[in-house]
Amino acid sequence: MKLRKVTAASAAVFALALTATACGGDDGDSGSSSSGSGSDKIKIGIKYDQPGLGLKEPGGSFSGFDVDVATYVAKELGYGPDQIEWVETKSADRENALSRGDVKIITATYSITDERKEKVDFAGPYLLAHQDLLVTSDSDITEATDLNNKKLCSVTGSTSAQNVKKDFAPKAQLSERGGYSECLSALQTGQVDALTTDDSILAGYAAQDQYKGKFKLAGLKLSNENYGIGVKKGDTETVNKVNKALEKMVSDGSWQKAVEENFGPANYKNEQAPKIGQIVK
């Protein structure tokens, strides 16, 4: 009888210890996940407002080339699609989001520059984009110099249009709008003659169902934009893992498939997948 009491008490203590251990483990995982480095979730920074690249759909899902690349990379890091937490990361906050640990990686049309490399590390590049022009399908604009005495649209605060005016078409009339969708509407109605920014961004917008067949890329290479995946400064282990994932994505054909699915409708003539660590100036 006495032995039974001792055994029951021991079992209760053992069960309590197991419960405490499990609770402690959950707290640890939760803390790691909140910084984007846990085993249950990975937080990835993307744009929410760039069709073809990073877009939050009305139903709450996400689409675009950057999303496809990030999903593939996450898989190679051991995370399924349901373990990804997408975090909107605006351009001005990308470095801070990484340094704070808000996200593990950022895949958001993040051009690799010497200035940015002082603050964050980059894997990749995974796409070589160029500044280009988007014009209507029947436009006769084929060179940047053709924009002299024509109206060129870009978003407020962007340097793309100013670069065209400074380097190619000094007589171009600049028209700034609040967003690329506004520039597209102006282009469609003839209020402006062209829209300029990265060709990947232009292709993403032109590939939307409502715009298919209405616009075309001029096919100019006015600049080189090497898109990389941002990683917290000093996290060499993650950089190496992401680079291996990108190499595999290219070799198994998934990279080209993602390009065609996201940019194909705009007849986007993409560059070949860049070699890891090869920055085109």
PDB file of C-alpha atoms in Angstrom:
ATOM      1  CA  MET A   1       0.000   0.000   0.000  1.00  0.00           C
ATOM      2  CA  LYS A   2       2.819   2.358   0.958  1.00  0.00           C
ATOM      3  CA  LEU A   3       4.689   1.482  -2.228  1.00  0.00           C
ATOM      4  CA  ARG A   4       1.675   2.450  -4.334  1.00  0.00           C
ATOM      5  CA  LYS A   5       1.507   5.867  -2.722  1.00  0.00           C
ATOM      6  CA  VAL A   6       5.175   6.549  -3.406  1.00  0.00           C
ATOM      7  CA  THR A   7       4.804   5.394  -7.026  1.00  0.00           C
ATOM      8  CA  ALA A   8       1.762   7.585  -7.625  1.00  0.00           C
ATOM      9  CA  ALA A   9       3.532  10.571  -6.139  1.00  0.00           C
ATOM     10  CA  SER A  10       6.617   9.950  -8.269  1.00  0.00           C
ATOM     11  CA  ALA A  11       4.506   9.659 -11.383  1.00  0.00           C
ATOM     12  CA  ALA A  12       2.825  12.957 -10.611  1.00  0.00           C
ATOM     13  CA  VAL A  13       6.181  14.674 -10.103  1.00  0.00           C
ATOM     14  CA  PHE A  14       7.534  13.141 -13.311  1.00  0.00           C
ATOM     15  CA  ALA A  15       4.493  14.292 -15.306  1.00  0.00           C
ATOM     16  CA  LEU A  16       4.825  17.788 -13.855  1.00  0.00           C
ATOM     17  CA  ALA A  17       8.497  17.882 -14.839  1.00  0.00           C
ATOM     18  CA  LEU A  18       7.652  16.850 -18.389  1.00  0.00           C
ATOM     19  CA  THR A  19       5.025  19.588 -18.625  1.00  0.00           C
ATOM     20  CA  ALA A  20       7.470  22.207 -17.373  1.00  0.00           C
ATOM     21  CA  THR A  21      10.133  21.064 -19.840  1.00  0.00           C
ATOM     22  CA  ALA A  22       7.689  21.182 -22.749  1.00  0.00           C
ATOM     23  CA  CYS A  23       6.544  24.676 -21.785  1.00  0.00           C
ATOM     24  CA  GLY A  24      10.148  25.841 -21.560  1.00  0.00           C
ATOM     25  CA  GLY A  25      10.895  24.428 -25.011  1.00  0.00           C
ATOM     26  CA  ASP A  26       7.890  26.174 -26.518  1.00  0.00           C
ATOM     27  CA  ASP A  27       8.992  29.506 -25.085  1.00  0.00           C
ATOM     28  CA  GLY A  28      12.446  29.049 -26.569  1.00  0.00           C
ATOM     29  CA  ASP A  29      11.121  28.191 -30.013  1.00  0.00           C
ATOM     30  CA  SER A  30       8.697  31.077 -29.951  1.00  0.00           C
ATOM     31  CA  GLY A  31      11.444  33.498 -29.124  1.00  0.00           C
ATOM     32  CA  SER A  32      13.640  32.227 -31.933  1.00  0.00           C
ATOM     33  CA  SER A  33      10.777  32.297 -34.429  1.00  0.00           C
ATOM     34  CA  SER A  34       9.960  35.903 -33.600  1.00  0.00           C
ATOM     35  CA  SER A  35      13.449  36.885 -34.743  1.00  0.00           C
ATOM     36  CA  GLY A  36      13.092  34.960 -38.001  1.00  0.00           C
ATOM     37  CA  SER A  37      15.491  32.172 -37.005  1.00  0.00           C
ATOM     38  CA  GLY A  38      13.325  29.576 -35.286  1.00  0.00           C
ATOM     39  CA  SER A  39      12.655  26.023 -36.420  1.00  0.00           C
ATOM     40  CA  ASP A  40       8.897  26.515 -36.821  1.00  0.00           C
ATOM     41  CA  LYS A  41       8.690  29.698 -38.903  1.00  0.00           C
ATOM     42  CA  ILE A  42      10.881  31.848 -41.079  1.00  0.00           C
ATOM     43  CA  LYS A  43      10.126  35.530 -41.583  1.00  0.00           C
ATOM     44  CA  ILE A  44      10.888  36.832 -45.052  1.00  0.00           C
ATOM     45  CA  GLY A  45      10.728  40.451 -46.144  1.00  0.00           C
ATOM     46  CA  ILE A  46       9.085  41.212 -49.494  1.00  0.00           C
ATOM     47  CA  LYS A  47       7.251  44.025 -51.241  1.00  0.00           C
ATOM     48  CA  TYR A  48       3.466  43.880 -51.077  1.00  0.00           C
ATOM     49  CA  ASP A  49       2.732  46.227 -53.984  1.00  0.00           C
ATOM     50  CA  GLN A  50       4.818  45.107 -56.977  1.00  0.00           C
ATOM     51  CA  PRO A  51       2.901  42.871 -59.421  1.00  0.00           C
ATOM     52  CA  GLY A  52       5.082  40.158 -60.899  1.00  0.00           C
ATOM     53  CA  LEU A  53       7.611  40.501 -58.092  1.00  0.00           C
ATOM     54  CA  GLY A  54       6.040  40.796 -54.665  1.00  0.00           C
ATOM     55  CA  LEU A  55       2.293  41.292 -54.435  1.00  0.00           C
ATOM     56  CA  LYS A  56      -0.251  40.654 -51.702  1.00  0.00           C
ATOM     57  CA  GLU A  57      -3.355  39.422 -53.483  1.00  0.00           C
ATOM     58  CA  PRO A  58      -6.880  40.491 -52.393  1.00  0.00           C
ATOM     59  CA  GLY A  59      -7.466  37.067 -50.833  1.00  0.00           C
ATOM     60  CA  GLY A  60      -4.334  37.334 -48.702  1.00  0.00           C
ATOM     61  CA  SER A  61      -2.013  35.093 -50.737  1.00  0.00           C
ATOM     62  CA  PHE A  62       1.277  36.295 -52.229  1.00  0.00           C
ATOM     63  CA  SER A  63       2.615  36.124 -55.768  1.00  0.00           C
ATOM     64  CA  GLY A  64       5.573  37.219 -57.860  1.00  0.00           C
ATOM     65  CA  PHE A  65       9.102  36.294 -58.839  1.00  0.00           C
ATOM     66  CA  ASP A  66      10.607  37.426 -55.534  1.00  0.00           C
ATOM     67  CA  VAL A  67       7.989  35.355 -53.717  1.00  0.00           C
ATOM     68  CA  ASP A  68       8.806  32.287 -55.837  1.00  0.00           C
ATOM     69  CA  VAL A  69      12.541  32.718 -55.240  1.00  0.00           C
ATOM     70  CA  ALA A  70      12.055  33.177 -51.496  1.00  0.00           C
ATOM     71  CA  THR A  71       9.735  30.162 -51.279  1.00  0.00           C
ATOM     72  CA  TYR A  72      12.310  27.979 -53.031  1.00  0.00           C
ATOM     73  CA  VAL A  73      15.107  29.234 -50.790  1.00  0.00           C
ATOM     74  CA  ALA A  74      12.985  28.664 -47.685  1.00  0.00           C
ATOM     75  CA  LYS A  75      12.350  25.078 -48.803  1.00  0.00           C
ATOM     76  CA  GLU A  76      16.084  24.470 -49.101  1.00  0.00           C
ATOM     77  CA  LEU A  77      16.535  25.920 -45.608  1.00  0.00           C
ATOM     78  CA  GLY A  78      13.992  23.431 -44.280  1.00  0.00           C
ATOM     79  CA  TYR A  79      10.749  25.451 -44.282  1.00  0.00           C
ATOM     80  CA  GLY A  80       7.554  24.568 -46.112  1.00  0.00           C
ATOM     81  CA  PRO A  81       5.257  27.216 -47.618  1.00  0.00           C
ATOM     82  CA  ASP A  82       3.023  27.112 -44.518  1.00  0.00           C
ATOM     83  CA  GLN A  83       6.038  27.917 -42.337  1.00  0.00           C
ATOM     84  CA  ILE A  84       6.796  31.205 -44.106  1.00  0.00           C
ATOM     85  CA  GLU A  85       5.636  34.459 -42.557  1.00  0.00           C
ATOM     86  CA  TRP A  86       5.692  37.185 -45.191  1.00  0.00           C
ATOM     87  CA  VAL A  87       6.606  40.614 -43.846  1.00  0.00           C
ATOM     88  CA  GLU A  88       6.081  43.793 -45.825  1.00  0.00           C
ATOM     89  CA  THR A  89       9.459  45.477 -46.090  1.00  0.00           C
ATOM     90  CA  LYS A  90       9.518  48.907 -47.665  1.00  0.00           C
ATOM     91  CA  SER A  91      12.694  50.075 -49.385  1.00  0.00           C
ATOM     92  CA  ALA A  92      13.643  52.624 -46.743  1.00  0.00           C
ATOM     93  CA  ASP A  93      13.381  50.092 -43.899  1.00  0.00           C
ATOM     94  CA  ARG A  94      15.163  47.068 -45.361  1.00  0.00           C
ATOM     95  CA  GLU A  95      18.483  47.501 -43.551  1.00  0.00           C
ATOM     96  CA  ASN A  96      16.757  48.212 -40.232  1.00  0.00           C
ATOM     97  CA  ALA A  97      14.457  45.193 -40.582  1.00  0.00           C
ATOM     98  CA  LEU A  98      17.482  42.919 -40.889  1.00  0.00           C
ATOM     99  CA  SER A  99      19.512  44.514 -38.097  1.00  0.00           C
ATOM    100  CA  ARG A 100      16.520  44.419 -35.719  1.00  0.00           C
ATOM    101  CA  GLY A 101      15.909  40.768 -36.533  1.00  0.00           C
ATOM    102  CA  ASP A 102      12.385  41.439 -37.818  1.00  0.00           C
ATOM    103  CA  VAL A 103      13.105  39.117 -40.740  1.00  0.00           C
ATOM    104  CA  LYS A 104      15.636  36.415 -41.557  1.00  0.00           C
ATOM    105  CA  ILE A 105      16.094  37.350 -45.219  1.00  0.00           C
ATOM    106  CA  ILE A 106      14.783  40.000 -47.598  1.00  0.00           C
ATOM    107  CA  THR A 107      13.852  39.294 -51.217  1.00  0.00           C
ATOM    108  CA  ALA A 108      12.419  42.589 -52.431  1.00  0.00           C
ATOM    109  CA  THR A 109      14.023  43.994 -55.636  1.00  0.00           C
ATOM    110  CA  TYR A 110      17.010  44.678 -53.377  1.00  0.00           C
ATOM    111  CA  SER A 111      19.839  45.921 -55.604  1.00  0.00           C
ATOM    112  CA  ILE A 112      23.318  45.110 -54.330  1.00  0.00           C
ATOM    113  CA  THR A 113      25.377  48.287 -53.876  1.00  0.00           C
ATOM    114  CA  ASP A 114      28.649  49.065 -52.090  1.00  0.00           C
ATOM    115  CA  GLU A 115      26.817  51.419 -49.735  1.00  0.00           C
ATOM    116  CA  ARG A 116      24.282  48.760 -48.732  1.00  0.00           C
ATOM    117  CA  LYS A 117      26.982  46.119 -48.281  1.00  0.00           C
ATOM    118  CA  GLU A 118      28.377  48.206 -45.440  1.00  0.00           C
ATOM    119  CA  LYS A 119      25.148  47.576 -43.510  1.00  0.00           C
ATOM    120  CA  VAL A 120      23.938  44.129 -44.628  1.00  0.00           C
ATOM    121  CA  ASP A 121      25.260  41.019 -46.342  1.00  0.00           C
ATOM    122  CA  PHE A 122      23.886  39.747 -49.638  1.00  0.00           C
ATOM    123  CA  ALA A 123      23.376  36.336 -51.152  1.00  0.00           C
ATOM    124  CA  GLY A 124      23.160  36.166 -54.921  1.00  0.00           C
ATOM    125  CA  PRO A 125      22.611  38.017 -57.116  1.00  0.00           C
ATOM    126  CA  TYR A 126      19.570  36.110 -58.368  1.00  0.00           C
ATOM    127  CA  LEU A 127      18.431  38.513 -61.118  1.00  0.00           C
ATOM    128  CA  LEU A 128      20.136  41.115 -63.294  1.00  0.00           C
ATOM    129  CA  ALA A 129      17.651  43.847 -64.137  1.00  0.00           C
ATOM    130  CA  HIS A 130      18.103  47.086 -66.073  1.00  0.00           C
ATOM    131  CA  GLN A 131      16.438  50.455 -66.092  1.00  0.00           C
ATOM    132  CA  ASP A 132      14.159  50.503 -69.127  1.00  0.00           C
ATOM    133  CA  LEU A 133      11.156  52.216 -70.679  1.00  0.00           C
ATOM    134  CA  LEU A 134       7.597  50.937 -70.895  1.00  0.00           C
ATOM    135  CA  VAL A 135       5.620  52.296 -73.843  1.00  0.00           C
ATOM    136  CA  THR A 136       2.351  51.495 -75.582  1.00  0.00           C
ATOM    137  CA  SER A 137       2.361  48.586 -78.017  1.00  0.00           C
ATOM    138  CA  ASP A 138       2.149  50.913 -81.049  1.00  0.00           C
ATOM    139  CA  SER A 139       4.767  53.391 -79.811  1.00  0.00           C
ATOM    140  CA  ASP A 140       7.669  54.389 -82.061  1.00  0.00           C
ATOM    141  CA  ILE A 141       9.960  55.095 -79.103  1.00  0.00           C
ATOM    142  CA  THR A 142      12.929  52.760 -79.407  1.00  0.00           C
ATOM    143  CA  GLU A 143      15.761  54.753 -77.819  1.00  0.00           C
ATOM    144  CA  ALA A 144      16.025  56.932 -74.745  1.00  0.00           C
ATOM    145  CA  THR A 145      16.918  59.893 -76.976  1.00  0.00           C
ATOM    146  CA  ASP A 146      13.461  59.590 -78.556  1.00  0.00           C
ATOM    147  CA  LEU A 147      12.059  61.026 -75.311  1.00  0.00           C
ATOM    148  CA  ASN A 148      13.184  64.547 -76.135  1.00  0.00           C
ATOM    149  CA  ASN A 149      10.069  66.753 -76.142  1.00  0.00           C
ATOM    150  CA  LYS A 150       7.991  63.825 -74.860  1.00  0.00           C
ATOM    151  CA  LYS A 151       6.466  63.174 -71.446  1.00  0.00           C
ATOM    152  CA  LEU A 152       8.210  60.635 -69.223  1.00  0.00           C
ATOM    153  CA  CYS A 153       6.530  59.305 -66.092  1.00  0.00           C
ATOM    154  CA  SER A 154       7.999  57.873 -62.907  1.00  0.00           C
ATOM    155  CA  VAL A 155       7.015  57.753 -59.247  1.00  0.00           C
ATOM    156  CA  THR A 156       7.618  60.687 -56.935  1.00  0.00           C
ATOM    157  CA  GLY A 157      11.075  60.541 -55.385  1.00  0.00           C
ATOM    158  CA  SER A 158      12.521  58.140 -57.968  1.00  0.00           C
ATOM    159  CA  THR A 159      15.777  59.050 -59.680  1.00  0.00           C
ATOM    160  CA  SER A 160      15.045  56.989 -62.804  1.00  0.00           C
ATOM    161  CA  ALA A 161      13.375  59.756 -64.807  1.00  0.00           C
ATOM    162  CA  GLN A 162      15.961  62.329 -63.763  1.00  0.00           C
ATOM    163  CA  ASN A 163      18.718  59.971 -64.945  1.00  0.00           C
ATOM    164  CA  VAL A 164      17.099  59.700 -68.378  1.00  0.00           C
ATOM    165  CA  LYS A 165      16.786  63.463 -68.650  1.00  0.00           C
ATOM    166  CA  LYS A 166      20.365  64.038 -67.474  1.00  0.00           C
ATOM    167  CA  ASP A 167      22.079  61.348 -69.552  1.00  0.00           C
ATOM    168  CA  PHE A 168      19.942  60.766 -72.644  1.00  0.00           C
ATOM    169  CA  ALA A 169      17.071  63.175 -73.264  1.00  0.00           C
ATOM    170  CA  PRO A 170      17.611  66.653 -71.776  1.00  0.00           C
ATOM    171  CA  LYS A 171      14.389  67.935 -73.353  1.00  0.00           C
ATOM    172  CA  ALA A 172      12.187  65.194 -71.866  1.00  0.00           C
ATOM    173  CA  GLN A 173       9.242  66.474 -69.843  1.00  0.00           C
ATOM    174  CA  LEU A 174       9.152  64.718 -66.487  1.00  0.00           C
ATOM    175  CA  SER A 175       5.829  63.763 -64.937  1.00  0.00           C
ATOM    176  CA  GLU A 176       5.837  62.350 -61.402  1.00  0.00           C
ATOM    177  CA  ARG A 177       2.945  60.304 -60.009  1.00  0.00           C
ATOM    178  CA  GLY A 178       2.241  58.743 -56.649  1.00  0.00           C
ATOM    179  CA  GLY A 179       2.677  55.160 -57.871  1.00  0.00           C
ATOM    180  CA  TYR A 180       3.441  53.051 -60.927  1.00  0.00           C
ATOM    181  CA  SER A 181      -0.226  52.170 -61.387  1.00  0.00           C
ATOM    182  CA  GLU A 182      -0.948  55.883 -61.840  1.00  0.00           C
ATOM    183  CA  CYS A 183       1.816  56.136 -64.423  1.00  0.00           C
ATOM    184  CA  LEU A 184       0.361  53.135 -66.266  1.00  0.00           C
ATOM    185  CA  SER A 185      -3.065  54.748 -66.370  1.00  0.00           C
ATOM    186  CA  ALA A 186      -1.515  57.950 -67.687  1.00  0.00           C
ATOM    187  CA  LEU A 187       0.395  55.962 -70.322  1.00  0.00           C
ATOM    188  CA  GLN A 188      -2.733  54.108 -71.370  1.00  0.00           C
ATOM    189  CA  THR A 189      -4.719  57.325 -71.817  1.00  0.00           C
ATOM    190  CA  GLY A 190      -1.927  59.148 -73.653  1.00  0.00           C
ATOM    191  CA  GLN A 191      -1.157  61.659 -70.913  1.00  0.00           C
ATOM    192  CA  VAL A 192       2.476  60.490 -70.936  1.00  0.00           C
ATOM    193  CA  ASP A 193       4.593  58.790 -73.594  1.00  0.00           C
ATOM    194  CA  ALA A 194       6.663  56.424 -71.487  1.00  0.00           C
ATOM    195  CA  LEU A 195       7.245  55.090 -67.983  1.00  0.00           C
ATOM    196  CA  THR A 196      10.688  54.293 -66.587  1.00  0.00           C
ATOM    197  CA  THR A 197      12.091  52.150 -63.785  1.00  0.00           C
ATOM    198  CA  ASP A 198      13.661  48.651 -63.573  1.00  0.00           C
ATOM    199  CA  ASP A 199      12.595  46.415 -66.460  1.00  0.00           C
ATOM    200  CA  SER A 200      11.565  43.659 -64.047  1.00  0.00           C
ATOM    201  CA  ILE A 201       9.153  46.012 -62.286  1.00  0.00           C
ATOM    202  CA  LEU A 202       7.786  47.299 -65.589  1.00  0.00           C
ATOM    203  CA  ALA A 203       7.313  43.754 -66.887  1.00  0.00           C
ATOM    204  CA  GLY A 204       5.461  42.778 -63.728  1.00  0.00           C
ATOM    205  CA  TYR A 205       2.952  45.586 -64.108  1.00  0.00           C
ATOM    206  CA  ALA A 206       2.524  45.060 -67.857  1.00  0.00           C
ATOM    207  CA  ALA A 207       1.871  41.357 -67.282  1.00  0.00           C
ATOM    208  CA  GLN A 208      -1.311  42.045 -65.291  1.00  0.00           C
ATOM    209  CA  ASP A 209      -4.455  40.763 -66.984  1.00  0.00           C
ATOM    210  CA  GLN A 210      -5.915  44.229 -67.576  1.00  0.00           C
ATOM    211  CA  TYR A 211      -2.752  45.379 -69.369  1.00  0.00           C
ATOM    212  CA  LYS A 212      -1.797  42.323 -71.445  1.00  0.00           C
ATOM    213  CA  GLY A 213      -0.985  43.316 -75.016  1.00  0.00           C
ATOM    214  CA  LYS A 214      -1.281  47.049 -74.348  1.00  0.00           C
ATOM    215  CA  PHE A 215       2.331  47.814 -73.456  1.00  0.00           C
ATOM    216  CA  LYS A 216       5.833  46.726 -74.389  1.00  0.00           C
ATOM    217  CA  LEU A 217       9.327  47.142 -73.024  1.00  0.00           C
ATOM    218  CA  ALA A 218      11.686  49.206 -75.163  1.00  0.00           C
ATOM    219  CA  GLY A 219      14.455  46.726 -74.367  1.00  0.00           C
ATOM    220  CA  LEU A 220      17.023  49.336 -73.295  1.00  0.00           C
ATOM    221  CA  LYS A 221      19.699  48.739 -70.695  1.00  0.00           C
ATOM    222  CA  LEU A 222      20.085  52.127 -69.091  1.00  0.00           C
ATOM    223  CA  SER A 223      21.581  50.722 -65.873  1.00  0.00           C
ATOM    224  CA  ASN A 224      22.475  47.416 -64.207  1.00  0.00           C
ATOM    225  CA  GLU A 225      20.529  46.360 -61.120  1.00  0.00           C
ATOM    226  CA  ASN A 226      21.844  43.230 -59.405  1.00  0.00           C
ATOM    227  CA  TYR A 227      19.060  41.913 -57.172  1.00  0.00           C
ATOM    228  CA  GLY A 228      20.338  40.132 -54.092  1.00  0.00           C
ATOM    229  CA  ILE A 229      18.819  38.517 -51.004  1.00  0.00           C
ATOM    230  CA  GLY A 230      19.540  40.627 -47.947  1.00  0.00           C
ATOM    231  CA  VAL A 231      20.860  38.918 -44.818  1.00  0.00           C
ATOM    232  CA  LYS A 232      21.828  40.351 -41.446  1.00  0.00           C
ATOM    233  CA  LYS A 233      25.402  41.628 -41.407  1.00  0.00           C
ATOM    234  CA  GLY A 234      27.802  38.914 -40.292  1.00  0.00           C
ATOM    235  CA  ASP A 235      25.434  35.973 -40.843  1.00  0.00           C
ATOM    236  CA  THR A 236      27.786  34.152 -43.198  1.00  0.00           C
ATOM    237  CA  GLU A 237      26.159  30.786 -42.547  1.00  0.00           C
ATOM    238  CA  THR A 238      22.804  31.937 -43.904  1.00  0.00           C
ATOM    239  CA  VAL A 239      24.440  33.662 -46.882  1.00  0.00           C
ATOM    240  CA  ASN A 240      26.186  30.422 -47.842  1.00  0.00           C
ATOM    241  CA  LYS A 241      23.007  28.352 -47.468  1.00  0.00           C
ATOM    242  CA  VAL A 242      20.963  30.803 -49.542  1.00  0.00           C
ATOM    243  CA  ASN A 243      23.626  30.864 -52.263  1.00  0.00           C
ATOM    244  CA  LYS A 244      23.510  27.075 -52.512  1.00  0.00           C
ATOM    245  CA  ALA A 245      19.721  27.208 -52.755  1.00  0.00           C
ATOM    246  CA  LEU A 246      19.892  29.787 -55.564  1.00  0.00           C
ATOM    247  CA  GLU A 247      22.400  27.672 -57.487  1.00  0.00           C
ATOM    248  CA  LYS A 248      20.095  24.663 -57.196  1.00  0.00           C
ATOM    249  CA  MET A 249      17.077  26.714 -58.301  1.00  0.00           C
ATOM    250  CA  VAL A 250      18.905  27.669 -61.482  1.00  0.00           C
ATOM    251  CA  SER A 251      20.272  24.190 -62.198  1.00  0.00           C
ATOM    252  CA  ASP A 252      16.938  22.367 -61.838  1.00  0.00           C
ATOM    253  CA  GLY A 253      15.053  24.822 -64.084  1.00  0.00           C
ATOM    254  CA  SER A 254      12.872  26.354 -61.369  1.00  0.00           C
ATOM    255  CA  TRP A 255      14.438  29.789 -61.824  1.00  0.00           C
ATOM    256  CA  GLN A 256      13.641  30.029 -65.536  1.00  0.00           C
ATOM    257  CA  LYS A 257      10.128  28.724 -64.933  1.00  0.00           C
ATOM    258  CA  ALA A 258       9.524  31.456 -62.351  1.00  0.00           C
ATOM    259  CA  VAL A 259      10.779  34.115 -64.777  1.00  0.00           C
ATOM    260  CA  GLU A 260       8.451  32.959 -67.532  1.00  0.00           C
ATOM    261  CA  GLU A 261       5.407  32.655 -65.281  1.00  0.00           C
ATOM    262  CA  ASN A 262       5.797  36.100 -63.726  1.00  0.00           C
ATOM    263  CA  PHE A 263       7.171  38.208 -66.580  1.00  0.00           C
ATOM    264  CA  GLY A 264       6.321  36.258 -69.732  1.00  0.00           C
ATOM    265  CA  PRO A 265       3.132  38.113 -70.728  1.00  0.00           C
ATOM    266  CA  ALA A 266       5.155  41.351 -71.094  1.00  0.00           C
ATOM    267  CA  ASN A 267       7.714  39.722 -73.439  1.00  0.00           C
ATOM    268  CA  TYR A 268      10.408  40.358 -70.852  1.00  0.00           C
ATOM    269  CA  LYS A 269      13.794  39.431 -72.325  1.00  0.00           C
ATOM    270  CA  ASN A 270      15.586  38.503 -69.151  1.00  0.00           C
ATOM    271  CA  GLU A 271      19.305  38.083 -68.743  1.00  0.00           C
ATOM    272  CA  GLN A 272      20.607  34.627 -67.968  1.00  0.00           C
ATOM    273  CA  ALA A 273      20.700  33.789 -64.284  1.00  0.00           C
ATOM    274  CA  PRO A 274      23.719  35.596 -62.839  1.00  0.00           C
ATOM    275  CA  LYS A 275      26.541  33.672 -61.219  1.00  0.00           C
ATOM    276  CA  ILE A 276      26.671  33.863 -57.452  1.00  0.00           C
ATOM    277  CA  GLY A 277      28.914  36.727 -56.356  1.00  0.00           C
ATOM    278  CA  GLN A 278      29.203  38.163 -59.881  1.00  0.00           C
ATOM    279  CA  ILE A 279      28.122  41.803 -59.810  1.00  0.00           C
ATOM    280  CA  VAL A 280      27.667  43.519 -63.162  1.00  0.00           C
ATOM    281  CA  LYS A 281      28.610  47.180 -62.899  1.00  0.00           C
TER     282      LYS A 281
END
